[in-house]
Short mmCIF file of C-alpha atoms in Angstrom, two decimals:
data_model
loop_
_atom_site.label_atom_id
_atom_site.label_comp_id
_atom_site.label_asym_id
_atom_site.label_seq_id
_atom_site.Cartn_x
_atom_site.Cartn_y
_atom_site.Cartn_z
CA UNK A 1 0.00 0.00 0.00
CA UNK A 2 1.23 3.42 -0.27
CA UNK A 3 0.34 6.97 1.21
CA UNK A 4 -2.64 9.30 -0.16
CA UNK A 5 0.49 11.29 -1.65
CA UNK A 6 2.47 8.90 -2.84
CA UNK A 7 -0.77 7.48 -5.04
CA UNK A 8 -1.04 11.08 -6.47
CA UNK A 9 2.50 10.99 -7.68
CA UNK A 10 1.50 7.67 -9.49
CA UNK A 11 -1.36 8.84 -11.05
CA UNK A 12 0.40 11.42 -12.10
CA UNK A 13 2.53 9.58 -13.78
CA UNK A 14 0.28 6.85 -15.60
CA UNK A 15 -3.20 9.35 -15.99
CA UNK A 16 -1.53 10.65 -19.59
CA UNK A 17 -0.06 6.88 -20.71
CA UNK A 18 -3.66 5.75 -19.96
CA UNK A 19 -3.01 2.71 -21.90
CA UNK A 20 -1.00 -0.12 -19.80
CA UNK A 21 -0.39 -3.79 -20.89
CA UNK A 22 -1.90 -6.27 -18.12
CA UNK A 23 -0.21 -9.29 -17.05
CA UNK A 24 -1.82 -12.35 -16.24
CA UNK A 25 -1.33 -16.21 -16.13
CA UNK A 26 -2.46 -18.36 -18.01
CA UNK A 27 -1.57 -21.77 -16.78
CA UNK A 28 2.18 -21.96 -16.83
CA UNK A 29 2.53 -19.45 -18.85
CA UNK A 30 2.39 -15.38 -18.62
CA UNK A 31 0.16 -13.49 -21.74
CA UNK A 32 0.12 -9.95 -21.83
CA UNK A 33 -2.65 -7.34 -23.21
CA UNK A 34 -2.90 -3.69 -23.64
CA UNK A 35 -6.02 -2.36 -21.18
CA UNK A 36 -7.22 1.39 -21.16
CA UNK A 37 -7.99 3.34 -17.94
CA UNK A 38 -11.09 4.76 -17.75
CA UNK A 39 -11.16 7.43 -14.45
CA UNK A 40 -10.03 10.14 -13.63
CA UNK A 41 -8.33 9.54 -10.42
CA UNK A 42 -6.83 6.83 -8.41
CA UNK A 43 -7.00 5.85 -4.71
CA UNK A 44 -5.29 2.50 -5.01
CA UNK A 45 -7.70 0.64 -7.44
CA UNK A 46 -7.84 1.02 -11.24
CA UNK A 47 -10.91 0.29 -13.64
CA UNK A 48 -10.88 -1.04 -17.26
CA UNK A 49 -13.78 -1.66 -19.21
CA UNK A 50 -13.66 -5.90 -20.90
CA UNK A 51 -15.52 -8.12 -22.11
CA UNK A 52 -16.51 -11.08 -19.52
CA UNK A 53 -16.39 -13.80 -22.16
CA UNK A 54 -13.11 -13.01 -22.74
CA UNK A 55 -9.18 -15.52 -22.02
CA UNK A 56 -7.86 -12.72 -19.20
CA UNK A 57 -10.76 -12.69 -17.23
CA UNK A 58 -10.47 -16.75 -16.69
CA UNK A 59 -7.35 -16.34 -15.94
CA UNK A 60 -8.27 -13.74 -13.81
CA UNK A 61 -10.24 -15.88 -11.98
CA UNK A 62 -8.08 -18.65 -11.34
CA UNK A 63 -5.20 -16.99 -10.32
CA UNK A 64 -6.29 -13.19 -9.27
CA UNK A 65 -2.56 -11.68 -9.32
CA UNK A 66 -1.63 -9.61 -11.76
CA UNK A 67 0.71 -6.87 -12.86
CA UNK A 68 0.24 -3.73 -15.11
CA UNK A 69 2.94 -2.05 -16.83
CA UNK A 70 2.83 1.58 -18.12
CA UNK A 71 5.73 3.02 -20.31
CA UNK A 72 6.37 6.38 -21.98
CA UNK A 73 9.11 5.61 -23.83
CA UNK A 74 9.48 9.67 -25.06
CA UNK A 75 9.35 10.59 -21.59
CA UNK A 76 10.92 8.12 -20.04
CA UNK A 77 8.16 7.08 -17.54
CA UNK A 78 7.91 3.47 -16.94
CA UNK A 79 5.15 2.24 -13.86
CA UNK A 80 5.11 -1.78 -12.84
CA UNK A 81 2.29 -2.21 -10.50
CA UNK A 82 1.73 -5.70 -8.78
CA UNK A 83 -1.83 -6.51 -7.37
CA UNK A 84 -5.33 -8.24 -7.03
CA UNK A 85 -7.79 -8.47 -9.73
CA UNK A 86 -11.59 -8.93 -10.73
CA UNK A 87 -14.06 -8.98 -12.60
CA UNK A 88 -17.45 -7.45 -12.01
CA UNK A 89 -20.43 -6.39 -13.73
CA UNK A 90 -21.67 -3.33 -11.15
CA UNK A 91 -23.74 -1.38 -13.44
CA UNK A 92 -22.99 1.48 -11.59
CA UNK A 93 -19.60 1.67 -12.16
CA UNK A 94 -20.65 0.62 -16.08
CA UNK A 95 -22.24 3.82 -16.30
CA UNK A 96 -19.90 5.72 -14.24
CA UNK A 97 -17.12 5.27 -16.82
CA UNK A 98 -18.87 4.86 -20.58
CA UNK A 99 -17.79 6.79 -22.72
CA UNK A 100 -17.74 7.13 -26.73
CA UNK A 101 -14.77 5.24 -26.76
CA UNK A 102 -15.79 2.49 -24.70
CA UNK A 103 -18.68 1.95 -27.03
CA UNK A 104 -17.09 1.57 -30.10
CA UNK A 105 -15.75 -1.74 -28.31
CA UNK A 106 -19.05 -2.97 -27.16
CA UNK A 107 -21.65 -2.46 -30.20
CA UNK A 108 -24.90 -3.69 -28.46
CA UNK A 109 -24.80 -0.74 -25.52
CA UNK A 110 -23.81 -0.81 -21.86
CA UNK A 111 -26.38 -3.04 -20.99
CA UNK A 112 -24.58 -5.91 -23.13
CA UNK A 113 -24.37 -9.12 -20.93
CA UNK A 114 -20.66 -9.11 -21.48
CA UNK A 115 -19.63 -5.62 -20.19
CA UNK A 116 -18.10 -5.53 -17.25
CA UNK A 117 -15.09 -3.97 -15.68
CA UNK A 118 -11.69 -5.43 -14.24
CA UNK A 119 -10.88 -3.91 -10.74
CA UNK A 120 -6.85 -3.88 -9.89
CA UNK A 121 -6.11 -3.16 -6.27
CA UNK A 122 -3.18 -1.92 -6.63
CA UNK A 123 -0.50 -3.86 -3.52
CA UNK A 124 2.60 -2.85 -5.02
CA UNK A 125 4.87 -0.96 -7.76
CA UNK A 126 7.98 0.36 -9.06
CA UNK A 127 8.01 3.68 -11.21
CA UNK A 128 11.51 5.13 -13.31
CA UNK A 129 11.04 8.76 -13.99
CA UNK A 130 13.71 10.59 -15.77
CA UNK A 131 13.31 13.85 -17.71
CA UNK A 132 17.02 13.53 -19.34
CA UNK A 133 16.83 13.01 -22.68
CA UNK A 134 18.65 9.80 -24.65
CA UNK A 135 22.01 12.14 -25.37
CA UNK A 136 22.31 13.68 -21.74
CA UNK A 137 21.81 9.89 -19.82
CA UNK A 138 24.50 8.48 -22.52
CA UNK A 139 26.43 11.17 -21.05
CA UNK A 140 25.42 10.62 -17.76
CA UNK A 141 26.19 6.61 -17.96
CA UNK A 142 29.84 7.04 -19.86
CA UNK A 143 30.85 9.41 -16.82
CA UNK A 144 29.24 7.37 -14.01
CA UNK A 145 31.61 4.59 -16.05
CA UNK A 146 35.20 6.51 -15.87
CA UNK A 147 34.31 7.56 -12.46
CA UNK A 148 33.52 3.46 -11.57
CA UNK A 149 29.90 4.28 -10.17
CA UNK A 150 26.25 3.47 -10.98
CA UNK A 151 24.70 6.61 -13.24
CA UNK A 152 21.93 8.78 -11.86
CA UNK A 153 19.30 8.26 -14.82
CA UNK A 154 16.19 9.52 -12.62
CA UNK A 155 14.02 8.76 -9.84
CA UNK A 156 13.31 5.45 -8.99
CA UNK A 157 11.25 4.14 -6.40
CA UNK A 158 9.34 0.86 -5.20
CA UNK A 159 6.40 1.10 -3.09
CA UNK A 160 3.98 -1.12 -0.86
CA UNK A 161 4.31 -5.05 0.12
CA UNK A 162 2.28 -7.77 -0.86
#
């Protein structure tokens, strides 16, 4: 878990990404998929819209750990978060979150028997932030080299326990 602040700092970094791939297992194996968030803010738990019918929500099911990765490669912002999901189909969170882009994934409406929406409590993370561009951490990492230490590339930080 992490403080009221420190979830701010991680919305701020993921609310513009909005897109993160979602990591689940599937038997012995791990399958990836890119999800979309759908709110505005983020105490701890993020939404995405899916459809119940589908692999990831099985797998879901049968083994509810997951992890979600976020990466702005132009940036260089790159969010792992480790936690507990599920799938529900609360129709007021449904209509909490539709929007026009939602839609376009689920033709027959919000009241379709397969909309639902993955909750992900969030248990822990790791984020990279660095605002150097590609030329100044080369830099940065060829010093840190001739001086025989680790570069300073940005913030990093890991959060919560499981």
């Amino acid at each position: 878990m992490s403080s009221p602040e420190h979830k701010q700092k991680i919305w701020h970094l993921i609310k513009q990404i909005k897109t993160a791939m979602l990591t689940t297992r599937h038997g012995d194996e791990l399958r990836a998929r890119p999800m979309v968030l759908v709110q505005d803010e983020y105490d701890g738990t993020l939404w995405f819209y899916t459809d119940l019918s589908t692999e990831k929500v099985l797998e879901i099911e049968r083994d509810h750990d997951v992890c979600l990765t976020f990466a702005d490669a132009d940036h260089q912002v790159y969010v792992s978060l480790t936690g507990v999901g599920r799938a529900t189909r609360d129709k007021t969170l449904i209509n909490k979150y539709w929007n026009p882009f939602v839609a376009a994934w689920f033709p027959d409406g919000k009241d379709s028997p397969n909309v639902g929406m993955l909750e992900i409590k969030v248990q822990k993370g790791e984020h990279w932030d660095s605002d150097s561009s590609a030329m100044v951490k080369m830099f940065k990492t060829v010093q840190a080299k001739v001086k025989g230490e680790q570069p300073n590339l940005g913030e990093h930080e890991k959060f919560g326990t499981k």
